[in-house]
mmCIF file of C-alpha atoms and ligand atoms in Angstrom:
data_model
loop_
_atom_site.group_PDB
_atom_site.id
_atom_site.type_symbol
_atom_site.label_atom_id
_atom_site.label_comp_id
_atom_site.label_asym_id
_atom_site.label_seq_id
_atom_site.Cartn_x
_atom_site.Cartn_y
_atom_site.Cartn_z
ATOM 1 C CA MET A 1 118.042 85.888 111.594
ATOM 2 C CA LYS A 2 116.574 82.383 111.373
ATOM 3 C CA ALA A 3 119.731 79.586 111.731
ATOM 4 C CA ASP A 4 117.947 77.649 108.355
ATOM 5 C CA GLN A 5 118.474 81.300 106.449
ATOM 6 C CA ARG A 6 121.696 82.244 105.306
ATOM 7 C CA PRO A 7 122.863 86.074 104.811
ATOM 8 C CA GLY A 8 121.349 88.122 102.604
ATOM 9 C CA GLU A 9 119.323 85.237 101.226
ATOM 10 C CA VAL A 10 115.642 87.267 102.353
ATOM 11 C CA LYS A 11 117.864 90.166 100.379
ATOM 12 C CA ALA A 12 118.191 88.492 97.200
ATOM 13 C CA ARG A 13 114.020 86.865 97.153
ATOM 14 C CA LEU A 14 112.938 90.070 97.245
ATOM 15 C CA LYS A 15 115.150 91.908 95.239
ATOM 16 C CA ALA A 16 114.534 89.031 92.646
ATOM 17 C CA LEU A 17 110.549 88.952 93.687
ATOM 18 C CA LEU A 18 110.424 93.338 93.229
ATOM 19 C CA CYS A 19 112.009 93.352 89.893
ATOM 20 C CA ASP A 20 109.509 90.749 88.326
ATOM 21 C CA LEU A 21 107.070 92.560 89.741
ATOM 22 C CA MET A 22 108.116 95.523 88.234
ATOM 23 C CA LEU A 23 108.074 94.864 84.688
ATOM 24 C CA ILE A 24 104.839 93.087 84.419
ATOM 25 C CA PRO A 25 101.910 96.102 83.566
ATOM 26 C CA GLY A 26 99.280 96.041 85.509
ATOM 27 C CA LEU A 27 97.258 99.099 85.351
ATOM 28 C CA SER A 28 94.350 100.106 87.916
ATOM 29 C CA GLY A 29 90.970 97.622 86.483
ATOM 30 C CA HIS A 30 94.253 95.702 84.529
ATOM 31 C CA GLU A 31 95.409 93.502 86.858
ATOM 32 C CA GLY A 32 95.111 90.367 85.579
ATOM 33 C CA ARG A 33 98.694 89.840 84.630
ATOM 34 C CA VAL A 34 100.146 90.832 88.120
ATOM 35 C CA ARG A 35 97.221 88.821 89.513
ATOM 36 C CA ARG A 36 97.947 85.624 87.680
ATOM 37 C CA HIS A 37 101.972 85.776 88.109
ATOM 38 C CA ILE A 38 101.454 86.764 92.252
ATOM 39 C CA ALA A 39 99.020 83.626 92.293
ATOM 40 C CA GLY A 40 101.673 81.168 90.782
ATOM 41 C CA LEU A 41 104.416 81.866 93.520
ATOM 42 C CA LEU A 42 101.871 81.598 95.864
ATOM 43 C CA LYS A 43 101.365 78.227 95.158
ATOM 44 C CA ALA A 44 104.716 77.378 94.615
ATOM 45 C CA LEU A 45 105.170 78.160 98.401
ATOM 46 C CA GLY A 46 101.846 75.831 98.711
ATOM 47 C CA LEU A 47 99.235 79.000 99.773
ATOM 48 C CA SER A 48 95.943 78.355 97.454
ATOM 49 C CA THR A 49 94.646 81.813 95.845
ATOM 50 C CA ARG A 50 90.870 82.528 95.156
ATOM 51 C CA PRO A 51 90.121 85.776 93.442
ATOM 52 C CA ASP A 52 87.279 87.746 94.362
ATOM 53 C CA ARG A 53 84.580 89.432 91.126
ATOM 54 C CA LEU A 54 86.271 92.716 91.393
ATOM 55 C CA GLY A 55 89.889 90.817 90.626
ATOM 56 C CA ASN A 56 91.369 91.251 93.998
ATOM 57 C CA LEU A 57 93.594 88.053 95.087
ATOM 58 C CA ILE A 58 92.841 86.511 98.383
ATOM 59 C CA ALA A 59 95.256 83.417 100.025
ATOM 60 C CA THR A 60 94.336 82.301 103.628
ATOM 61 C CA LEU A 61 97.063 81.065 106.254
ATOM 62 C CA GLU A 62 94.987 79.265 108.972
ATOM 63 C CA GLY A 63 96.183 79.735 112.730
ATOM 64 C CA ASP A 64 94.902 79.634 116.370
ATOM 65 C CA GLN A 65 91.397 80.145 116.092
ATOM 66 C CA SER A 66 91.010 81.741 119.352
ATOM 67 C CA ALA A 67 93.435 84.756 117.984
ATOM 68 C CA PRO A 68 92.876 87.972 116.632
ATOM 69 C CA SER A 69 92.196 86.988 112.241
ATOM 70 C CA VAL A 70 94.270 89.429 110.253
ATOM 71 C CA MET A 71 94.390 90.498 106.980
ATOM 72 C CA LEU A 72 97.364 91.714 105.629
ATOM 73 C CA PHE A 73 97.056 93.567 102.382
ATOM 74 C CA THR A 74 98.978 95.615 99.572
ATOM 75 C CA HIS A 75 97.789 96.978 95.952
ATOM 76 C CA MET A 76 98.655 95.459 92.831
ATOM 77 C CA ASP A 77 97.675 97.894 90.618
ATOM 78 C CA GLN A 78 99.633 100.771 89.378
ATOM 79 C CA LEU A 79 98.517 104.440 88.360
ATOM 80 C CA GLY A 80 99.115 105.405 84.632
ATOM 81 C CA LEU A 81 96.825 106.458 81.254
ATOM 82 C CA VAL A 82 94.082 105.331 79.842
ATOM 83 C CA VAL A 83 93.384 105.717 75.738
ATOM 84 C CA ARG A 84 90.539 108.544 75.321
ATOM 85 C CA LYS A 85 91.360 109.570 71.552
ATOM 86 C CA ILE A 86 93.156 108.231 68.587
ATOM 87 C CA GLU A 87 93.759 111.454 65.954
ATOM 88 C CA ALA A 88 93.377 111.210 62.107
ATOM 89 C CA GLY A 89 96.962 111.189 61.812
ATOM 90 C CA GLY A 90 98.097 108.381 64.413
ATOM 91 C CA PHE A 91 98.703 109.816 67.686
ATOM 92 C CA ILE A 92 97.831 109.003 71.064
ATOM 93 C CA ARG A 93 95.979 110.976 73.269
ATOM 94 C CA VAL A 94 95.287 109.670 77.286
ATOM 95 C CA GLU A 95 93.062 110.863 80.382
ATOM 96 C CA ARG A 96 94.741 110.291 83.701
ATOM 97 C CA LEU A 97 94.247 106.795 85.946
ATOM 98 C CA GLY A 98 95.317 107.439 89.323
ATOM 99 C CA GLY A 99 97.856 110.664 90.911
ATOM 100 C CA VAL A 100 99.870 111.107 87.738
ATOM 101 C CA PRO A 101 102.338 113.832 87.966
ATOM 102 C CA GLU A 102 101.786 115.847 84.437
ATOM 103 C CA ARG A 103 105.254 117.709 84.982
ATOM 104 C CA ALA A 104 107.052 114.187 84.476
ATOM 105 C CA LEU A 105 105.235 113.083 81.793
ATOM 106 C CA PRO A 106 106.916 114.744 78.820
ATOM 107 C CA SER A 107 109.228 113.089 77.097
ATOM 108 C CA GLN A 108 108.546 109.608 79.029
ATOM 109 C CA GLU A 109 108.238 106.455 77.133
ATOM 110 C CA VAL A 110 104.978 104.406 77.515
ATOM 111 C CA LEU A 111 103.588 100.553 76.933
ATOM 112 C CA ILE A 112 100.166 100.634 75.644
ATOM 113 C CA CYS A 113 98.799 97.587 76.605
ATOM 114 C CA VAL A 114 96.598 95.438 74.315
ATOM 115 C CA GLY A 115 97.849 91.826 75.406
ATOM 116 C CA GLU A 116 101.288 89.760 76.203
ATOM 117 C CA GLY A 117 102.735 89.779 73.696
ATOM 118 C CA ARG A 118 101.069 92.349 71.759
ATOM 119 C CA ASP A 119 101.888 95.486 73.802
ATOM 120 C CA ARG A 120 103.126 98.265 71.468
ATOM 121 C CA PRO A 121 105.528 100.974 72.977
ATOM 122 C CA GLY A 122 104.511 104.416 72.590
ATOM 123 C CA VAL A 123 105.915 107.846 73.271
ATOM 124 C CA ILE A 124 104.739 111.194 74.920
ATOM 125 C CA ALA A 125 105.680 114.024 72.500
ATOM 126 C CA ASN A 126 107.619 116.985 74.326
ATOM 127 C CA LYS A 127 107.334 119.716 71.982
ATOM 128 C CA SER A 128 110.709 120.413 69.633
ATOM 129 C CA HIS A 129 113.071 122.707 71.746
ATOM 130 C CA HIS A 130 113.987 124.621 68.480
ATOM 131 C CA ALA A 131 110.094 125.777 68.296
ATOM 132 C CA THR A 132 108.815 126.139 72.512
ATOM 133 C CA THR A 133 108.440 130.105 73.209
ATOM 134 C CA PRO A 134 110.418 131.517 76.388
ATOM 135 C CA GLU A 135 106.748 131.305 77.768
ATOM 136 C CA GLU A 136 106.746 127.219 77.414
ATOM 137 C CA LYS A 137 109.881 126.576 78.603
ATOM 138 C CA TYR A 138 108.877 126.445 82.571
ATOM 139 C CA LYS A 139 104.939 126.257 81.912
ATOM 140 C CA VAL A 140 103.852 122.535 82.745
ATOM 141 C CA VAL A 141 101.706 120.793 80.044
ATOM 142 C CA PRO A 142 98.223 119.997 80.850
ATOM 143 C CA TYR A 143 97.523 115.882 79.965
ATOM 144 C CA GLN A 144 95.226 117.198 77.556
ATOM 145 C CA ASP A 145 97.670 118.854 75.786
ATOM 146 C CA LEU A 146 100.256 115.927 75.257
ATOM 147 C CA TYR A 147 99.580 112.595 72.948
ATOM 148 C CA ILE A 148 101.314 109.773 72.435
ATOM 149 C CA ASP A 149 103.755 108.651 69.281
ATOM 150 C CA ALA A 150 103.393 104.645 68.299
ATOM 151 C CA GLY A 151 104.889 105.008 64.979
ATOM 152 C CA PHE A 152 101.821 105.062 63.553
ATOM 153 C CA ALA A 153 100.635 106.671 60.416
ATOM 154 C CA SER A 154 97.180 106.815 60.852
ATOM 155 C CA GLN A 155 93.770 106.243 62.834
ATOM 156 C CA ASP A 156 93.465 102.900 60.905
ATOM 157 C CA GLU A 157 97.186 101.782 61.719
ATOM 158 C CA VAL A 158 96.246 102.691 65.766
ATOM 159 C CA ILE A 159 93.061 100.176 65.429
ATOM 160 C CA ALA A 160 94.465 97.633 62.965
ATOM 161 C CA ALA A 161 96.778 96.642 66.187
ATOM 162 C CA GLY A 162 94.342 96.055 68.372
ATOM 163 C CA ILE A 163 94.899 99.542 70.530
ATOM 164 C CA ASP A 164 91.099 100.975 71.054
ATOM 165 C CA ILE A 165 89.528 103.912 73.249
ATOM 166 C CA GLY A 166 89.506 103.052 76.700
ATOM 167 C CA SER A 167 92.956 100.788 75.926
ATOM 168 C CA PRO A 168 95.199 100.800 79.397
ATOM 169 C CA VAL A 169 98.416 103.009 79.483
ATOM 170 C CA VAL A 170 101.323 102.635 81.713
ATOM 171 C CA TYR A 171 104.960 103.663 82.549
ATOM 172 C CA ARG A 172 107.367 101.656 80.191
ATOM 173 C CA PRO A 173 107.954 99.028 82.942
ATOM 174 C CA TYR A 174 111.980 99.227 84.213
ATOM 175 C CA TRP A 175 114.332 98.960 86.791
ATOM 176 C CA VAL A 176 117.958 99.644 86.987
ATOM 177 C CA GLU A 177 120.166 98.969 90.072
ATOM 178 C CA LEU A 178 121.500 101.997 90.885
ATOM 179 C CA SER A 179 124.036 101.073 94.196
ATOM 180 C CA PRO A 180 123.821 97.854 95.724
ATOM 181 C CA ASP A 181 120.377 98.456 97.579
ATOM 182 C CA ARG A 182 118.897 100.936 95.992
ATOM 183 C CA ILE A 183 116.116 99.831 92.976
ATOM 184 C CA ALA A 184 114.633 102.695 90.701
ATOM 185 C CA GLY A 185 112.223 102.112 88.256
ATOM 186 C CA THR A 186 108.669 101.801 87.447
ATOM 187 C CA SER A 187 105.360 100.793 90.307
ATOM 188 C CA ILE A 188 107.729 100.362 93.252
ATOM 189 C CA ASP A 189 104.376 101.711 94.863
ATOM 190 C CA ASP A 190 103.596 99.023 95.120
ATOM 191 C CA ARG A 191 104.653 96.275 93.075
ATOM 192 C CA ALA A 192 107.426 96.815 96.231
ATOM 193 C CA GLY A 193 104.996 95.812 99.064
ATOM 194 C CA CYS A 194 103.863 92.428 97.214
ATOM 195 C CA ALA A 195 107.538 91.300 97.055
ATOM 196 C CA VAL A 196 107.022 91.883 101.503
ATOM 197 C CA ILE A 197 103.875 90.053 101.428
ATOM 198 C CA ILE A 198 105.013 87.079 99.146
ATOM 199 C CA GLU A 199 108.024 86.980 101.785
ATOM 200 C CA ALA A 200 106.268 87.593 104.581
ATOM 201 C CA ALA A 201 103.825 84.916 103.692
ATOM 202 C CA ARG A 202 107.061 82.209 102.803
ATOM 203 C CA GLN A 203 108.091 83.124 106.587
ATOM 204 C CA LEU A 204 104.855 82.828 108.254
ATOM 205 C CA MET A 205 104.336 79.588 107.292
ATOM 206 C CA ALA A 206 107.258 78.371 108.992
ATOM 207 C CA ARG A 207 105.849 79.994 112.776
ATOM 208 C CA PRO A 208 104.743 76.829 114.602
ATOM 209 C CA LYS A 209 102.678 79.816 116.784
ATOM 210 C CA ARG A 210 100.390 82.227 114.826
ATOM 211 C CA PRO A 211 96.794 83.870 114.188
ATOM 212 C CA THR A 212 95.089 82.977 110.815
ATOM 213 C CA VAL A 213 95.960 85.475 108.463
ATOM 214 C CA HIS A 214 94.682 86.656 104.741
ATOM 215 C CA PHE A 215 96.717 87.870 102.488
ATOM 216 C CA VAL A 216 95.482 90.232 99.771
ATOM 217 C CA PHE A 217 96.626 91.598 96.883
ATOM 218 C CA SER A 218 94.149 94.251 95.729
ATOM 219 C CA VAL A 219 93.446 96.175 92.720
ATOM 220 C CA GLN A 220 91.924 99.981 91.891
ATOM 221 C CA GLU A 221 94.435 101.194 94.912
ATOM 222 C CA GLU A 222 95.400 104.492 92.608
ATOM 223 C CA PHE A 223 91.938 104.858 91.196
ATOM 224 C CA ASN A 224 89.724 105.169 93.735
ATOM 225 C CA LEU A 225 91.366 103.339 97.371
ATOM 226 C CA ARG A 226 88.286 101.166 97.351
ATOM 227 C CA GLY A 227 89.035 98.001 95.944
ATOM 228 C CA ALA A 228 90.871 96.242 99.140
ATOM 229 C CA LEU A 229 86.831 96.768 100.711
ATOM 230 C CA THR A 230 85.569 94.050 99.086
ATOM 231 C CA ALA A 231 88.257 91.652 100.144
ATOM 232 C CA ALA A 232 87.690 92.425 104.107
ATOM 233 C CA GLN A 233 84.016 91.939 103.706
ATOM 234 C CA ALA A 234 84.692 88.644 102.060
ATOM 235 C CA VAL A 235 87.258 87.602 105.050
ATOM 236 C CA GLN A 236 85.680 90.042 108.122
ATOM 237 C CA PRO A 237 89.482 90.253 109.675
ATOM 238 C CA ASP A 238 89.701 91.261 113.178
ATOM 239 C CA ILE A 239 92.928 93.192 111.932
ATOM 240 C CA ALA A 240 93.826 95.424 108.572
ATOM 241 C CA ILE A 241 97.858 95.384 108.099
ATOM 242 C CA GLN A 242 97.910 97.827 104.611
ATOM 243 C CA ILE A 243 101.579 98.246 103.399
ATOM 244 C CA ASP A 244 102.560 100.486 101.127
ATOM 245 C CA LEU A 245 105.135 103.123 100.658
ATOM 246 C CA LEU A 246 106.015 106.046 103.270
ATOM 247 C CA LEU A 247 107.399 109.430 101.938
ATOM 248 C CA ALA A 248 110.813 110.139 102.245
ATOM 249 C CA THR A 249 111.840 112.802 102.985
ATOM 250 C CA ASP A 250 115.524 113.032 103.183
ATOM 251 C CA THR A 251 116.001 114.486 99.926
ATOM 252 C CA PRO A 252 116.481 118.584 99.643
ATOM 253 C CA ASP A 253 113.128 119.945 98.882
ATOM 254 C CA MET A 254 111.667 117.231 101.045
ATOM 255 C CA ALA A 255 113.005 117.599 104.553
ATOM 256 C CA TYR A 256 110.436 120.448 106.119
ATOM 257 C CA ARG A 257 108.245 117.436 105.682
ATOM 258 C CA GLY A 258 109.681 114.891 108.582
ATOM 259 C CA ASP A 259 111.947 112.509 109.462
ATOM 260 C CA VAL A 260 111.687 109.456 107.290
ATOM 261 C CA ARG A 261 115.187 108.595 105.789
ATOM 262 C CA LEU A 262 115.394 105.850 102.518
ATOM 263 C CA GLY A 263 117.950 102.928 104.703
ATOM 264 C CA GLY A 264 116.834 104.427 107.845
ATOM 265 C CA GLY A 265 114.196 100.944 108.270
ATOM 266 C CA PRO A 266 110.694 100.110 107.742
ATOM 267 C CA ALA A 267 108.233 103.618 109.018
ATOM 268 C CA MET A 268 104.864 103.617 110.401
ATOM 269 C CA SER A 269 101.677 106.390 109.658
ATOM 270 C CA LEU A 270 100.805 107.437 113.189
ATOM 271 C CA TYR A 271 97.899 110.202 110.868
ATOM 272 C CA SER A 272 96.556 110.221 106.583
ATOM 273 C CA PHE A 273 94.336 112.431 106.086
ATOM 274 C CA HIS A 274 93.435 113.101 102.164
ATOM 275 C CA GLY A 275 91.270 116.973 102.714
ATOM 276 C CA ARG A 276 91.010 117.098 99.015
ATOM 277 C CA GLY A 277 87.349 115.978 98.557
ATOM 278 C CA THR A 278 87.441 112.612 101.177
ATOM 279 C CA LEU A 279 87.691 113.163 103.945
ATOM 280 C CA ASN A 280 89.137 110.334 104.768
ATOM 281 C CA GLY A 281 92.577 108.797 106.040
ATOM 282 C CA THR A 282 93.409 106.412 108.780
ATOM 283 C CA ILE A 283 94.240 106.825 112.748
ATOM 284 C CA PRO A 284 95.834 103.402 113.598
ATOM 285 C CA HIS A 285 94.759 101.681 116.121
ATOM 286 C CA PRO A 286 96.738 102.498 119.267
ATOM 287 C CA ALA A 287 97.065 98.038 120.022
ATOM 288 C CA LEU A 288 98.716 97.715 116.356
ATOM 289 C CA VAL A 289 100.971 100.565 118.003
ATOM 290 C CA SER A 290 101.694 99.251 120.938
ATOM 291 C CA LEU A 291 102.185 96.007 118.910
ATOM 292 C CA PHE A 292 104.718 96.749 116.144
ATOM 293 C CA ASP A 293 106.517 99.030 118.007
ATOM 294 C CA GLY A 294 107.042 95.949 120.919
ATOM 295 C CA ALA A 295 108.287 93.911 117.783
ATOM 296 C CA SER A 296 110.768 96.366 116.045
ATOM 297 C CA ARG A 297 112.472 96.558 119.985
ATOM 298 C CA ARG A 298 112.486 92.474 120.685
ATOM 299 C CA ILE A 299 114.178 92.116 117.012
ATOM 300 C CA ASP A 300 116.275 95.779 116.676
ATOM 301 C CA ILE A 301 115.058 96.845 113.781
ATOM 302 C CA PRO A 302 114.110 100.886 114.118
ATOM 303 C CA LEU A 303 110.494 101.482 113.111
ATOM 304 C CA GLN A 304 110.269 104.973 111.638
ATOM 305 C CA ARG A 305 107.410 107.151 112.082
ATOM 306 C CA THR A 306 105.294 109.300 110.007
ATOM 307 C CA ALA A 307 102.200 111.682 110.219
ATOM 308 C CA HIS A 308 100.803 113.674 106.884
ATOM 309 C CA THR A 309 98.158 115.000 105.135
ATOM 310 C CA GLY A 310 97.876 114.721 101.352
ATOM 311 C CA ALA A 311 97.707 110.627 101.223
ATOM 312 C CA LEU A 312 95.786 108.213 101.963
ATOM 313 C CA THR A 313 95.780 104.063 101.233
ATOM 314 C CA ASP A 314 92.653 101.296 101.177
ATOM 315 C CA SER A 315 92.950 101.313 105.495
ATOM 316 C CA SER A 316 91.168 104.264 105.246
ATOM 317 C CA TYR A 317 87.792 102.492 103.975
ATOM 318 C CA VAL A 318 88.702 99.004 105.003
ATOM 319 C CA GLN A 319 89.006 100.153 109.031
ATOM 320 C CA PHE A 320 84.547 100.895 108.669
ATOM 321 C CA VAL A 321 83.737 97.490 107.631
ATOM 322 C CA GLY A 322 81.951 95.255 109.886
ATOM 323 C CA GLN A 323 81.646 96.488 113.476
ATOM 324 C CA GLY A 324 85.257 98.039 112.420
ATOM 325 C CA VAL A 325 88.539 96.539 111.423
ATOM 326 C CA ALA A 326 91.549 97.494 113.936
ATOM 327 C CA SER A 327 94.009 99.239 111.279
ATOM 328 C CA ILE A 328 97.170 100.577 110.553
ATOM 329 C CA ASP A 329 99.183 101.794 107.444
ATOM 330 C CA LEU A 330 103.332 100.069 107.590
ATOM 331 C CA GLY A 331 105.363 100.952 105.237
ATOM 332 C CA PHE A 332 108.480 101.343 103.124
ATOM 333 C CA PRO A 333 110.423 104.604 102.450
ATOM 334 C CA MET A 334 110.330 105.326 98.945
ATOM 335 C CA ARG A 335 111.225 108.797 97.153
ATOM 336 C CA TYR A 336 109.824 110.515 93.720
ATOM 337 C CA SER A 337 106.042 108.802 94.435
ATOM 338 C CA HIS A 338 104.145 108.514 90.848
ATOM 339 C CA SER A 339 106.965 108.984 88.626
ATOM 340 C CA SER A 340 107.862 106.701 85.877
ATOM 341 C CA LEU A 341 111.880 106.044 88.338
ATOM 342 C CA GLU A 342 110.925 106.129 92.143
ATOM 343 C CA VAL A 343 113.607 104.484 94.287
ATOM 344 C CA CYS A 344 113.297 102.113 97.514
ATOM 345 C CA ASP A 345 115.617 100.826 99.375
ATOM 346 C CA LEU A 346 116.062 96.691 99.885
ATOM 347 C CA GLY A 347 117.209 97.097 103.120
ATOM 348 C CA ASP A 348 114.069 98.689 104.238
ATOM 349 C CA LEU A 349 112.110 96.062 102.477
ATOM 350 C CA GLU A 350 113.721 93.219 104.408
ATOM 351 C CA GLY A 351 113.667 95.096 107.992
ATOM 352 C CA LEU A 352 109.481 95.404 107.102
ATOM 353 C CA THR A 353 109.223 91.993 106.190
ATOM 354 C CA THR A 354 110.902 90.888 109.472
ATOM 355 C CA LEU A 355 108.948 92.984 111.530
ATOM 356 C CA LEU A 356 105.403 92.260 110.120
ATOM 357 C CA VAL A 357 106.600 88.342 110.268
ATOM 358 C CA GLU A 358 107.831 89.107 114.297
ATOM 359 C CA GLY A 359 105.020 91.685 114.655
ATOM 360 C CA ILE A 360 102.043 89.083 113.109
ATOM 361 C CA ALA A 361 102.911 85.909 114.739
ATOM 362 C CA SER A 362 103.161 87.362 118.623
ATOM 363 C CA ILE A 363 99.300 88.050 117.967
ATOM 364 C CA ASP A 364 97.693 85.281 120.322
ATOM 365 C CA ASP A 365 94.946 85.091 122.559
ATOM 366 C CA GLY A 366 95.972 87.515 124.864
ATOM 367 C CA PHE A 367 96.408 90.263 122.655
ATOM 368 C CA SER A 368 93.518 92.734 123.691
ATOM 369 C CA LEU A 369 92.339 94.869 120.571
ATOM 370 C CA ASP A 370 90.013 97.037 123.558
ATOM 371 C CA ARG A 371 90.626 100.345 123.106
ATOM 372 C CA ASP A 372 90.555 101.337 126.526
ATOM 373 C CA ASP A 373 93.577 98.487 127.226
ATOM 374 C CA TYR A 374 96.048 101.812 125.543
ATOM 375 C CA GLU A 375 94.061 104.835 125.269
HETATM 376 ZN ZN1 ZN B 401 100.840 102.557 96.636
#
């Protein structure tokens, strides 16, 4: 802890940042409200921002020009649904956008995003229990068969409310404090990453020695994992550090997958691969593994490790920009990914912030990205 920081101050700031961000809807491709909120926060810190045509928000903090430059990035969009058809009776059918778990959809409260002040609440219908047959009781209903009841009695009423084919729908933005450090709610993936980077920007600005850092809040990650590409092409970083959730495996149903504990501190991915069609993933650059291992030892914050298939992030694509970008995925443990109530631990977010600031600030002109120095 720095002398000018009161105990608990960073955690309190992270909590406020996270909880405010969780209440702002921002389906992939519709991130405007989140982007404007983050731009306002960065401006208050004294950082000017610029959007690109895809909607990514970029802020550059100049530093030592002779050191490798860094792009520190995370996504600000969230997964959800898109209006597919409006039934004559006023019910609304939807398409999935992103990895939406269909078995967690019935009975969910949603928000149909029409515009600030005009959004409409709705309920994803769950067939009346008294009419549910024994065969239906243990079956997942495909999303095509689900519908939203938003209180409308006709198609005309839906249209009059500003809802049309293509309107974005998200889980009702919500958060609740489960215990002093544990927060449950919507889109912790990846508003927690946004909160961490905003706080890391504040702390890096106070460091006299640091490399140039481009903070990027990216779009459409939950859609196709390539939104951050245009930002990386614009800033041409030497190093890319991606922040997102890493799967906590300390629940009864996840224990076989690894050793990542909620509340156990930040985590680093040593291997990710998403087989199902993308044939992509990230094997981190060894210089960055060594950088953050060293940083975690210096500041005495444990760094958990994960290696798993089934998921990937934007870093998988960012690493191929230019002559290759040295990339790594760092993150915070999270439970129940992509459900409407994800859970994270504020202590992990604080540890991740401290680790990032320590690691990034130590990148100087002697920091080698030559693989032969490590492999
Ligand atoms: Zn994410």
